[in-house]
Amino acid sequence: MSSSSGNRSNNGASSSYPPPPITSSRLYIANKAKEILATRDATGITKLITNLCYAKESDESSILLYKTFKNHFPNLLAVKLLHAYRFMTTTKTFPSSSSRVRTHSLKLLTSLLIDLEESNIALKTESLNDMKEHLNSCLLHQETSDREFKLLSRIISRVSVDFFIESIPWDELCSFIVSLSDKKMLLMFGELPTVLDEDFLKPLLENNLGFKIVKGLFHQDRDGDDDEEWCLALEAGFNLMLQLVNLERKDLVWDSVYAIVSSVWEMVNVRKRDMVVRKGLLRLVRKVRSEALRFRGPEYEFVSRLALMIKTISGLGDDTKIAAKMIHDVLDRYYMGGTVLDLGFIQSLIGINSA
């Protein structure tokens, strides 16, 4: 009797707590990962991205499969995510309404690259070359939305570091930047790492990069429509200053410093755009945060001086002075190997998406 009762109790427990579905089992995940890895086309990874984009919390299989790729095959995942984006932008049968899925693939890739960088895990040379091939195709042959262009610019920034450090040319990228409209040129150049060589930078300067930066800093309409372009010009001007310091072109560095400081003064005292200046300075905080570990003495000196010059500009609001001081604070924390700054806090002040 007791035995029968015990059996009923066990059966009842089983019916109340059923085993996980087969799609969440380790065997399924392993086989599915092998299936996607074994094929050279992008169909499998595209389906996974689509599931993740529209996923519900109950969709454990897609989440577990992605975690498997991320934890055990990060190099392959990085290439596959970019391959999927390229596939979705070139395949006529893929719904044009699925721009959300395309953007999601770039968000996943950006997040992956940030995680790898913060874990000090470098992408393999083979993976970098494959990503470069996909990026060249995406940039040179595809139309992208503003949102996708910004994400691609950030991805290029992280991928290109190894190419520039190893002095591997990327002529396609340089040619593409030259062909862009003023606003997009400022955006993409502002995102590039501060390790460009002179052969890469020279064609940009010959095609009026410096003039476009100055134009963005000083020639805005007074109705406020060009606030974003001013911030992009500030980022690009700051990046150009750092590139010139790295190339030991001090004769041109001070021109960049003067343009930035003069423009900030004008924005605050003439155009009364203190809030826009604060937004732009907080973007420079993010730039310093990502680059300071590669700074040498000269870069540290110029960034430190620039931050001090901006902080002492008359008419600057208290909150904007704090933003200028944060540039120096982050510089010291990262250049000297100090504590980590709360980047989420910075991004919330800027009002931009973390991707």
Short mmCIF file of the C-alpha atoms (twelve columns), coordinates in Angstrom:
data_MODEL
# 
_entry.id   MODEL 
# 
loop_
_atom_site.group_PDB 
_atom_site.id 
_atom_site.type_symbol 
_atom_site.label_atom_id 
_atom_site.label_alt_id 
_atom_site.label_comp_id 
_atom_site.label_asym_id 
_atom_site.label_seq_id 
_atom_site.Cartn_x 
_atom_site.Cartn_y 
_atom_site.Cartn_z 
_atom_site.pdbx_PDB_model_num 
ATOM 1   C CA . MET A 1   0.000  0.000  0.000   1 
ATOM 2   C CA . SER A 2   2.741  2.371  0.977   1 
ATOM 3   C CA . SER A 3   4.673  1.344  -2.126  1 
ATOM 4   C CA . SER A 4   1.728  2.142  -4.350  1 
ATOM 5   C CA . SER A 5   1.274  5.446  -2.621  1 
ATOM 6   C CA . GLY A 6   4.964  6.207  -3.109  1 
ATOM 7   C CA . ASN A 7   4.697  5.470  -6.835  1 
ATOM 8   C CA . ARG A 8   1.722  7.771  -7.161  1 
ATOM 9   C CA . SER A 9   3.659  10.458 -5.290  1 
ATOM 10  C CA . ASN A 10  6.622  10.122 -7.669  1 
ATOM 11  C CA . ASN A 11  4.375  10.165 -10.724 1 
ATOM 12  C CA . GLY A 12  2.650  13.229 -9.403  1 
ATOM 13  C CA . ALA A 13  5.961  14.985 -8.933  1 
ATOM 14  C CA . SER A 14  6.948  14.130 -12.496 1 
ATOM 15  C CA . SER A 15  3.732  15.495 -13.947 1 
ATOM 16  C CA . SER A 16  4.061  18.703 -11.898 1 
ATOM 17  C CA . TYR A 17  7.695  19.272 -12.850 1 
ATOM 18  C CA . PRO A 18  8.177  17.923 -16.396 1 
ATOM 19  C CA . PRO A 19  11.687 17.614 -17.819 1 
ATOM 20  C CA . PRO A 20  12.958 20.477 -20.002 1 
ATOM 21  C CA . PRO A 21  11.902 20.397 -23.642 1 
ATOM 22  C CA . ILE A 22  14.153 18.572 -26.046 1 
ATOM 23  C CA . THR A 23  15.106 21.895 -27.700 1 
ATOM 24  C CA . SER A 24  16.759 22.996 -24.445 1 
ATOM 25  C CA . SER A 25  18.790 19.826 -23.967 1 
ATOM 26  C CA . ARG A 26  22.564 19.828 -24.224 1 
ATOM 27  C CA . LEU A 27  22.439 17.279 -27.017 1 
ATOM 28  C CA . TYR A 28  20.124 19.457 -29.113 1 
ATOM 29  C CA . ILE A 29  22.228 22.555 -28.519 1 
ATOM 30  C CA . ALA A 30  25.440 20.721 -29.410 1 
ATOM 31  C CA . ASN A 31  23.958 19.275 -32.603 1 
ATOM 32  C CA . LYS A 32  22.449 22.607 -33.622 1 
ATOM 33  C CA . ALA A 33  25.757 24.400 -33.050 1 
ATOM 34  C CA . LYS A 34  27.548 21.761 -35.138 1 
ATOM 35  C CA . GLU A 35  24.960 22.181 -37.896 1 
ATOM 36  C CA . ILE A 36  25.477 25.959 -38.095 1 
ATOM 37  C CA . LEU A 37  29.271 25.641 -37.855 1 
ATOM 38  C CA . ALA A 38  29.430 23.045 -40.622 1 
ATOM 39  C CA . THR A 39  27.772 25.218 -43.267 1 
ATOM 40  C CA . ARG A 40  29.299 28.169 -45.079 1 
ATOM 41  C CA . ASP A 41  26.017 29.932 -45.784 1 
ATOM 42  C CA . ALA A 42  24.309 32.366 -43.417 1 
ATOM 43  C CA . THR A 43  20.879 30.761 -43.235 1 
ATOM 44  C CA . GLY A 44  21.316 29.083 -39.848 1 
ATOM 45  C CA . ILE A 45  22.833 32.062 -38.038 1 
ATOM 46  C CA . THR A 46  20.247 34.381 -39.600 1 
ATOM 47  C CA . LYS A 47  17.443 32.247 -38.211 1 
ATOM 48  C CA . LEU A 48  19.103 32.330 -34.797 1 
ATOM 49  C CA . ILE A 49  19.408 36.132 -34.895 1 
ATOM 50  C CA . THR A 50  15.764 36.420 -35.916 1 
ATOM 51  C CA . ASN A 51  14.705 34.209 -33.008 1 
ATOM 52  C CA . LEU A 52  16.813 36.267 -30.592 1 
ATOM 53  C CA . CYS A 53  15.436 39.524 -31.974 1 
ATOM 54  C CA . TYR A 54  11.842 38.482 -31.381 1 
ATOM 55  C CA . ALA A 55  12.608 36.045 -28.553 1 
ATOM 56  C CA . LYS A 56  10.399 35.478 -25.585 1 
ATOM 57  C CA . GLU A 57  11.858 34.479 -22.247 1 
ATOM 58  C CA . SER A 58  10.541 30.970 -22.855 1 
ATOM 59  C CA . ASP A 59  12.710 30.548 -25.963 1 
ATOM 60  C CA . GLU A 60  15.510 28.857 -24.042 1 
ATOM 61  C CA . SER A 61  16.984 27.004 -27.020 1 
ATOM 62  C CA . SER A 62  17.939 30.133 -28.983 1 
ATOM 63  C CA . ILE A 63  19.392 31.833 -25.903 1 
ATOM 64  C CA . LEU A 64  21.395 28.749 -24.920 1 
ATOM 65  C CA . LEU A 65  22.620 28.259 -28.481 1 
ATOM 66  C CA . TYR A 66  23.845 31.851 -28.692 1 
ATOM 67  C CA . LYS A 67  25.582 31.557 -25.306 1 
ATOM 68  C CA . THR A 68  27.302 28.402 -26.560 1 
ATOM 69  C CA . PHE A 69  28.671 30.258 -29.575 1 
ATOM 70  C CA . LYS A 70  29.686 33.279 -27.481 1 
ATOM 71  C CA . ASN A 71  31.461 31.275 -24.778 1 
ATOM 72  C CA . HIS A 72  33.177 28.663 -26.938 1 
ATOM 73  C CA . PHE A 73  33.407 30.053 -30.493 1 
ATOM 74  C CA . PRO A 74  33.658 33.888 -30.215 1 
ATOM 75  C CA . ASN A 75  35.819 34.277 -33.325 1 
ATOM 76  C CA . LEU A 76  33.471 32.293 -35.496 1 
ATOM 77  C CA . LEU A 77  30.434 34.025 -33.992 1 
ATOM 78  C CA . ALA A 78  31.864 37.470 -34.809 1 
ATOM 79  C CA . VAL A 79  32.346 36.484 -38.453 1 
ATOM 80  C CA . LYS A 80  28.957 34.771 -38.649 1 
ATOM 81  C CA . LEU A 81  27.072 37.787 -37.257 1 
ATOM 82  C CA . LEU A 82  28.626 40.036 -39.878 1 
ATOM 83  C CA . HIS A 83  28.024 37.426 -42.575 1 
ATOM 84  C CA . ALA A 84  24.362 37.317 -41.563 1 
ATOM 85  C CA . TYR A 85  24.068 41.104 -41.785 1 
ATOM 86  C CA . ARG A 86  25.622 41.039 -45.248 1 
ATOM 87  C CA . PHE A 87  23.289 38.192 -46.257 1 
ATOM 88  C CA . MET A 88  20.206 40.086 -45.067 1 
ATOM 89  C CA . THR A 89  21.174 43.227 -46.976 1 
ATOM 90  C CA . THR A 90  21.931 41.442 -50.257 1 
ATOM 91  C CA . THR A 91  19.276 38.713 -50.413 1 
ATOM 92  C CA . LYS A 92  16.176 39.801 -52.307 1 
ATOM 93  C CA . THR A 93  14.074 37.058 -50.732 1 
ATOM 94  C CA . PHE A 94  14.790 38.403 -47.245 1 
ATOM 95  C CA . PRO A 95  11.929 40.709 -46.165 1 
ATOM 96  C CA . SER A 96  12.883 44.363 -46.469 1 
ATOM 97  C CA . SER A 97  10.690 44.999 -43.432 1 
ATOM 98  C CA . SER A 98  13.171 43.075 -41.276 1 
ATOM 99  C CA . SER A 99  15.525 46.001 -40.739 1 
ATOM 100 C CA . ARG A 100 15.034 45.328 -37.029 1 
ATOM 101 C CA . VAL A 101 16.722 41.936 -37.420 1 
ATOM 102 C CA . ARG A 102 19.606 43.437 -39.409 1 
ATOM 103 C CA . THR A 103 20.168 46.042 -36.723 1 
ATOM 104 C CA . HIS A 104 19.975 43.355 -34.046 1 
ATOM 105 C CA . SER A 105 22.802 41.413 -35.696 1 
ATOM 106 C CA . LEU A 106 25.012 44.524 -35.448 1 
ATOM 107 C CA . LYS A 107 24.002 45.111 -31.831 1 
ATOM 108 C CA . LEU A 108 24.955 41.539 -30.944 1 
ATOM 109 C CA . LEU A 109 28.308 41.928 -32.716 1 
ATOM 110 C CA . THR A 110 29.062 45.245 -30.990 1 
ATOM 111 C CA . SER A 111 28.286 43.708 -27.610 1 
ATOM 112 C CA . LEU A 112 30.465 40.684 -28.397 1 
ATOM 113 C CA . LEU A 113 33.443 42.829 -29.439 1 
ATOM 114 C CA . ILE A 114 33.149 44.932 -26.272 1 
ATOM 115 C CA . ASP A 115 33.056 41.793 -24.116 1 
ATOM 116 C CA . LEU A 116 36.124 40.368 -25.872 1 
ATOM 117 C CA . GLU A 117 38.024 43.627 -25.479 1 
ATOM 118 C CA . GLU A 118 37.194 43.920 -21.788 1 
ATOM 119 C CA . SER A 119 38.268 40.284 -21.307 1 
ATOM 120 C CA . ASN A 120 41.557 40.942 -23.144 1 
ATOM 121 C CA . ILE A 121 40.683 38.359 -25.781 1 
ATOM 122 C CA . ALA A 122 41.939 39.245 -29.263 1 
ATOM 123 C CA . LEU A 123 40.286 38.106 -32.455 1 
ATOM 124 C CA . LYS A 124 42.363 35.713 -34.552 1 
ATOM 125 C CA . THR A 125 43.979 37.021 -37.721 1 
ATOM 126 C CA . GLU A 126 41.878 34.737 -39.920 1 
ATOM 127 C CA . SER A 127 38.672 36.032 -38.318 1 
ATOM 128 C CA . LEU A 128 39.793 39.648 -38.676 1 
ATOM 129 C CA . ASN A 129 40.470 39.149 -42.388 1 
ATOM 130 C CA . ASP A 130 37.062 37.530 -42.893 1 
ATOM 131 C CA . MET A 131 35.363 40.394 -41.045 1 
ATOM 132 C CA . LYS A 132 37.273 42.925 -43.130 1 
ATOM 133 C CA . GLU A 133 35.988 41.257 -46.298 1 
ATOM 134 C CA . HIS A 134 32.385 41.390 -45.071 1 
ATOM 135 C CA . LEU A 135 32.749 44.997 -43.892 1 
ATOM 136 C CA . ASN A 136 34.157 46.087 -47.253 1 
ATOM 137 C CA . SER A 137 31.146 44.572 -48.959 1 
ATOM 138 C CA . CYS A 138 28.687 46.136 -46.504 1 
ATOM 139 C CA . LEU A 139 30.239 49.598 -46.766 1 
ATOM 140 C CA . LEU A 140 31.078 49.786 -50.436 1 
ATOM 141 C CA . HIS A 141 28.042 48.126 -51.957 1 
ATOM 142 C CA . GLN A 142 25.126 48.491 -49.530 1 
ATOM 143 C CA . GLU A 143 22.790 51.260 -48.456 1 
ATOM 144 C CA . THR A 144 22.498 51.450 -44.681 1 
ATOM 145 C CA . SER A 145 20.208 53.300 -42.312 1 
ATOM 146 C CA . ASP A 146 21.675 55.963 -40.031 1 
ATOM 147 C CA . ARG A 147 21.337 53.593 -37.083 1 
ATOM 148 C CA . GLU A 148 23.120 50.762 -38.890 1 
ATOM 149 C CA . PHE A 149 25.824 53.142 -40.137 1 
ATOM 150 C CA . LYS A 150 26.590 54.237 -36.575 1 
ATOM 151 C CA . LEU A 151 26.828 50.623 -35.399 1 
ATOM 152 C CA . LEU A 152 29.027 49.673 -38.358 1 
ATOM 153 C CA . SER A 153 31.297 52.629 -37.580 1 
ATOM 154 C CA . ARG A 154 31.793 51.391 -34.016 1 
ATOM 155 C CA . ILE A 155 32.411 47.846 -35.221 1 
ATOM 156 C CA . ILE A 156 35.009 49.095 -37.711 1 
ATOM 157 C CA . SER A 157 36.703 51.047 -34.925 1 
ATOM 158 C CA . ARG A 158 37.198 47.907 -32.828 1 
ATOM 159 C CA . VAL A 159 38.116 45.620 -35.729 1 
ATOM 160 C CA . SER A 160 40.561 48.058 -37.337 1 
ATOM 161 C CA . VAL A 161 42.809 48.483 -34.284 1 
ATOM 162 C CA . ASP A 162 44.747 45.308 -35.018 1 
ATOM 163 C CA . PHE A 163 45.124 46.188 -38.702 1 
ATOM 164 C CA . PHE A 164 46.572 49.614 -37.980 1 
ATOM 165 C CA . ILE A 165 48.826 48.412 -35.151 1 
ATOM 166 C CA . GLU A 166 50.276 45.753 -37.469 1 
ATOM 167 C CA . SER A 167 50.553 48.303 -40.322 1 
ATOM 168 C CA . ILE A 168 48.183 46.292 -42.514 1 
ATOM 169 C CA . PRO A 169 46.644 48.670 -45.099 1 
ATOM 170 C CA . TRP A 170 42.889 49.112 -45.390 1 
ATOM 171 C CA . ASP A 171 42.639 51.164 -48.582 1 
ATOM 172 C CA . GLU A 172 38.965 50.333 -49.135 1 
ATOM 173 C CA . LEU A 173 38.022 51.923 -45.813 1 
ATOM 174 C CA . CYS A 174 39.973 55.103 -46.544 1 
ATOM 175 C CA . SER A 175 38.373 55.435 -49.988 1 
ATOM 176 C CA . PHE A 176 34.935 54.859 -48.522 1 
ATOM 177 C CA . ILE A 177 35.338 57.569 -45.872 1 
ATOM 178 C CA . VAL A 178 36.475 60.034 -48.545 1 
ATOM 179 C CA . SER A 179 33.283 59.329 -50.536 1 
ATOM 180 C CA . LEU A 180 30.914 60.045 -47.623 1 
ATOM 181 C CA . SER A 181 28.786 63.104 -47.001 1 
ATOM 182 C CA . ASP A 182 30.183 65.597 -44.479 1 
ATOM 183 C CA . LYS A 183 28.109 64.335 -41.549 1 
ATOM 184 C CA . LYS A 184 28.845 60.648 -42.137 1 
ATOM 185 C CA . MET A 185 32.537 61.351 -42.702 1 
ATOM 186 C CA . LEU A 186 32.729 63.135 -39.345 1 
ATOM 187 C CA . LEU A 187 30.874 60.285 -37.633 1 
ATOM 188 C CA . MET A 188 33.026 57.482 -39.002 1 
ATOM 189 C CA . PHE A 189 36.327 59.320 -38.577 1 
ATOM 190 C CA . GLY A 190 35.423 60.246 -35.009 1 
ATOM 191 C CA . GLU A 191 34.943 56.555 -34.193 1 
ATOM 192 C CA . LEU A 192 38.287 55.389 -35.637 1 
ATOM 193 C CA . PRO A 193 41.008 54.364 -33.168 1 
ATOM 194 C CA . THR A 194 43.889 56.761 -32.586 1 
ATOM 195 C CA . VAL A 195 46.466 54.517 -34.254 1 
ATOM 196 C CA . LEU A 196 46.080 55.561 -37.902 1 
ATOM 197 C CA . ASP A 197 49.234 55.727 -39.968 1 
ATOM 198 C CA . GLU A 198 50.146 58.687 -42.145 1 
ATOM 199 C CA . ASP A 199 49.354 56.815 -45.372 1 
ATOM 200 C CA . PHE A 200 45.760 56.366 -44.190 1 
ATOM 201 C CA . LEU A 201 45.335 59.885 -42.789 1 
ATOM 202 C CA . LYS A 202 46.926 61.802 -45.687 1 
ATOM 203 C CA . PRO A 203 44.155 61.146 -48.283 1 
ATOM 204 C CA . LEU A 204 41.536 62.210 -45.731 1 
ATOM 205 C CA . LEU A 205 43.312 65.511 -45.097 1 
ATOM 206 C CA . GLU A 206 43.805 66.013 -48.836 1 
ATOM 207 C CA . ASN A 207 40.039 65.599 -49.257 1 
ATOM 208 C CA . ASN A 208 39.240 68.397 -46.832 1 
ATOM 209 C CA . LEU A 209 38.662 66.486 -43.592 1 
ATOM 210 C CA . GLY A 210 40.096 69.397 -41.626 1 
ATOM 211 C CA . PHE A 211 37.891 71.915 -43.453 1 
ATOM 212 C CA . LYS A 212 34.787 69.803 -42.820 1 
ATOM 213 C CA . ILE A 213 35.605 69.631 -39.127 1 
ATOM 214 C CA . VAL A 214 35.986 73.415 -38.914 1 
ATOM 215 C CA . LYS A 215 32.784 73.878 -40.909 1 
ATOM 216 C CA . GLY A 216 30.914 71.636 -38.473 1 
ATOM 217 C CA . LEU A 217 32.359 73.451 -35.459 1 
ATOM 218 C CA . PHE A 218 31.576 76.988 -36.606 1 
ATOM 219 C CA . HIS A 219 28.994 77.090 -39.398 1 
ATOM 220 C CA . GLN A 220 25.787 75.817 -37.794 1 
ATOM 221 C CA . ASP A 221 22.339 77.354 -38.186 1 
ATOM 222 C CA . ARG A 222 21.119 79.252 -35.186 1 
ATOM 223 C CA . ASP A 223 17.880 77.283 -34.941 1 
ATOM 224 C CA . GLY A 224 19.590 74.310 -33.316 1 
ATOM 225 C CA . ASP A 225 19.057 71.817 -36.142 1 
ATOM 226 C CA . ASP A 226 22.789 71.192 -36.398 1 
ATOM 227 C CA . ASP A 227 23.504 70.392 -32.748 1 
ATOM 228 C CA . GLU A 228 24.288 66.788 -33.643 1 
ATOM 229 C CA . GLU A 229 26.661 67.827 -36.415 1 
ATOM 230 C CA . TRP A 230 28.509 70.080 -33.967 1 
ATOM 231 C CA . CYS A 231 28.988 67.131 -31.592 1 
ATOM 232 C CA . LEU A 232 30.230 64.974 -34.481 1 
ATOM 233 C CA . ALA A 233 32.657 67.720 -35.547 1 
ATOM 234 C CA . LEU A 234 33.903 67.997 -31.961 1 
ATOM 235 C CA . GLU A 235 34.535 64.229 -31.802 1 
ATOM 236 C CA . ALA A 236 36.230 64.222 -35.208 1 
ATOM 237 C CA . GLY A 237 38.359 67.267 -34.309 1 
ATOM 238 C CA . PHE A 238 39.391 65.650 -31.039 1 
ATOM 239 C CA . ASN A 239 40.284 62.427 -32.848 1 
ATOM 240 C CA . LEU A 240 42.266 64.326 -35.479 1 
ATOM 241 C CA . MET A 241 44.193 66.064 -32.692 1 
ATOM 242 C CA . LEU A 242 45.105 62.679 -31.195 1 
ATOM 243 C CA . GLN A 243 46.094 61.245 -34.593 1 
ATOM 244 C CA . LEU A 244 48.378 64.213 -35.238 1 
ATOM 245 C CA . VAL A 245 49.968 63.877 -31.785 1 
ATOM 246 C CA . ASN A 246 50.600 60.196 -32.499 1 
ATOM 247 C CA . LEU A 247 52.235 61.146 -35.817 1 
ATOM 248 C CA . GLU A 248 54.288 63.846 -34.054 1 
ATOM 249 C CA . ARG A 249 52.741 66.636 -36.148 1 
ATOM 250 C CA . LYS A 250 52.714 69.194 -33.354 1 
ATOM 251 C CA . ASP A 251 52.637 72.020 -35.893 1 
ATOM 252 C CA . LEU A 252 49.079 70.958 -36.786 1 
ATOM 253 C CA . VAL A 253 47.993 69.746 -33.345 1 
ATOM 254 C CA . TRP A 254 47.644 73.234 -31.934 1 
ATOM 255 C CA . ASP A 255 45.427 74.217 -34.874 1 
ATOM 256 C CA . SER A 256 43.002 71.491 -33.771 1 
ATOM 257 C CA . VAL A 257 43.218 72.566 -30.136 1 
ATOM 258 C CA . TYR A 258 42.571 76.206 -31.045 1 
ATOM 259 C CA . ALA A 259 39.581 75.302 -33.245 1 
ATOM 260 C CA . ILE A 260 37.990 73.180 -30.505 1 
ATOM 261 C CA . VAL A 261 38.476 75.740 -27.724 1 
ATOM 262 C CA . SER A 262 37.302 78.638 -29.895 1 
ATOM 263 C CA . SER A 263 34.212 76.739 -30.981 1 
ATOM 264 C CA . VAL A 264 33.297 75.808 -27.399 1 
ATOM 265 C CA . TRP A 265 33.638 79.478 -26.385 1 
ATOM 266 C CA . GLU A 266 31.395 80.554 -29.263 1 
ATOM 267 C CA . MET A 267 28.783 77.868 -28.563 1 
ATOM 268 C CA . VAL A 268 28.568 78.906 -24.905 1 
ATOM 269 C CA . ASN A 269 28.839 82.681 -25.124 1 
ATOM 270 C CA . VAL A 270 27.381 83.535 -28.543 1 
ATOM 271 C CA . ARG A 271 24.961 80.754 -29.411 1 
ATOM 272 C CA . LYS A 272 23.979 79.963 -25.833 1 
ATOM 273 C CA . ARG A 273 24.243 76.207 -26.428 1 
ATOM 274 C CA . ASP A 274 25.824 75.167 -23.142 1 
ATOM 275 C CA . MET A 275 23.789 71.961 -22.995 1 
ATOM 276 C CA . VAL A 276 25.018 70.901 -26.457 1 
ATOM 277 C CA . VAL A 277 28.617 71.559 -25.388 1 
ATOM 278 C CA . ARG A 278 28.080 69.386 -22.318 1 
ATOM 279 C CA . LYS A 279 26.722 66.585 -24.502 1 
ATOM 280 C CA . GLY A 280 29.745 66.848 -26.805 1 
ATOM 281 C CA . LEU A 281 32.229 66.844 -23.919 1 
ATOM 282 C CA . LEU A 282 30.674 63.716 -22.466 1 
ATOM 283 C CA . ARG A 283 31.237 62.014 -25.814 1 
ATOM 284 C CA . LEU A 284 34.902 62.969 -25.504 1 
ATOM 285 C CA . VAL A 285 34.862 61.292 -22.076 1 
ATOM 286 C CA . ARG A 286 33.773 58.085 -23.797 1 
ATOM 287 C CA . LYS A 287 36.499 58.480 -26.429 1 
ATOM 288 C CA . VAL A 288 39.215 58.990 -23.811 1 
ATOM 289 C CA . ARG A 289 37.885 56.005 -21.884 1 
ATOM 290 C CA . SER A 290 38.329 53.746 -24.932 1 
ATOM 291 C CA . GLU A 291 41.708 55.107 -26.039 1 
ATOM 292 C CA . ALA A 292 43.648 56.126 -22.906 1 
ATOM 293 C CA . LEU A 293 45.240 52.716 -22.393 1 
ATOM 294 C CA . ARG A 294 47.090 53.263 -25.689 1 
ATOM 295 C CA . PHE A 295 48.179 56.820 -24.837 1 
ATOM 296 C CA . ARG A 296 51.804 57.771 -24.423 1 
ATOM 297 C CA . GLY A 297 53.144 60.873 -22.729 1 
ATOM 298 C CA . PRO A 298 52.392 63.345 -25.563 1 
ATOM 299 C CA . GLU A 299 48.750 62.218 -25.911 1 
ATOM 300 C CA . TYR A 300 48.270 62.503 -22.156 1 
ATOM 301 C CA . GLU A 301 49.766 65.994 -22.136 1 
ATOM 302 C CA . PHE A 302 47.606 67.379 -24.951 1 
ATOM 303 C CA . VAL A 303 44.344 65.864 -23.682 1 
ATOM 304 C CA . SER A 304 45.095 67.130 -20.176 1 
ATOM 305 C CA . ARG A 305 45.820 70.642 -21.457 1 
ATOM 306 C CA . LEU A 306 42.721 70.680 -23.667 1 
ATOM 307 C CA . ALA A 307 40.483 69.637 -20.776 1 
ATOM 308 C CA . LEU A 308 41.937 72.387 -18.580 1 
ATOM 309 C CA . MET A 309 41.547 75.024 -21.320 1 
ATOM 310 C CA . ILE A 310 37.894 74.095 -21.838 1 
ATOM 311 C CA . LYS A 311 37.166 74.013 -18.121 1 
ATOM 312 C CA . THR A 312 38.434 77.592 -17.699 1 
ATOM 313 C CA . ILE A 313 36.345 79.074 -20.548 1 
ATOM 314 C CA . SER A 314 34.220 81.932 -19.240 1 
ATOM 315 C CA . GLY A 315 30.463 81.423 -19.339 1 
ATOM 316 C CA . LEU A 316 30.628 77.652 -19.001 1 
ATOM 317 C CA . GLY A 317 27.806 76.238 -16.852 1 
ATOM 318 C CA . ASP A 318 28.635 74.312 -13.692 1 
ATOM 319 C CA . ASP A 319 27.477 70.969 -15.127 1 
ATOM 320 C CA . THR A 320 29.498 71.556 -18.288 1 
ATOM 321 C CA . LYS A 321 32.583 72.354 -16.191 1 
ATOM 322 C CA . ILE A 322 32.067 68.995 -14.485 1 
ATOM 323 C CA . ALA A 323 31.941 67.313 -17.920 1 
ATOM 324 C CA . ALA A 324 35.253 68.986 -18.841 1 
ATOM 325 C CA . LYS A 325 36.773 67.855 -15.540 1 
ATOM 326 C CA . MET A 326 35.578 64.293 -16.227 1 
ATOM 327 C CA . ILE A 327 37.801 64.192 -19.327 1 
ATOM 328 C CA . HIS A 328 40.831 64.700 -17.100 1 
ATOM 329 C CA . ASP A 329 39.522 62.326 -14.425 1 
ATOM 330 C CA . VAL A 330 38.996 59.493 -16.928 1 
ATOM 331 C CA . LEU A 331 42.368 60.226 -18.505 1 
ATOM 332 C CA . ASP A 332 44.099 59.725 -15.154 1 
ATOM 333 C CA . ARG A 333 42.095 56.628 -14.264 1 
ATOM 334 C CA . TYR A 334 42.882 54.781 -17.484 1 
ATOM 335 C CA . TYR A 335 46.280 56.170 -18.426 1 
ATOM 336 C CA . MET A 336 47.576 55.409 -14.936 1 
ATOM 337 C CA . GLY A 337 45.754 52.067 -14.788 1 
ATOM 338 C CA . GLY A 338 43.283 53.120 -12.114 1 
ATOM 339 C CA . THR A 339 39.684 52.216 -11.350 1 
ATOM 340 C CA . VAL A 340 36.950 51.638 -13.912 1 
ATOM 341 C CA . LEU A 341 34.493 54.430 -14.659 1 
ATOM 342 C CA . ASP A 342 30.759 53.731 -14.834 1 
ATOM 343 C CA . LEU A 343 30.310 54.002 -18.616 1 
ATOM 344 C CA . GLY A 344 26.563 53.458 -18.299 1 
ATOM 345 C CA . PHE A 345 26.348 56.659 -16.272 1 
ATOM 346 C CA . ILE A 346 28.201 58.581 -18.971 1 
ATOM 347 C CA . GLN A 347 25.936 57.233 -21.704 1 
ATOM 348 C CA . SER A 348 22.805 58.108 -19.749 1 
ATOM 349 C CA . LEU A 349 24.049 61.702 -19.518 1 
ATOM 350 C CA . ILE A 350 24.815 61.814 -23.232 1 
ATOM 351 C CA . GLY A 351 21.463 60.297 -24.087 1 
ATOM 352 C CA . ILE A 352 22.787 57.711 -26.526 1 
ATOM 353 C CA . ASN A 353 22.235 53.990 -26.883 1 
ATOM 354 C CA . SER A 354 24.994 51.830 -25.437 1 
ATOM 355 C CA . ALA A 355 25.356 49.983 -28.737 1 
# 
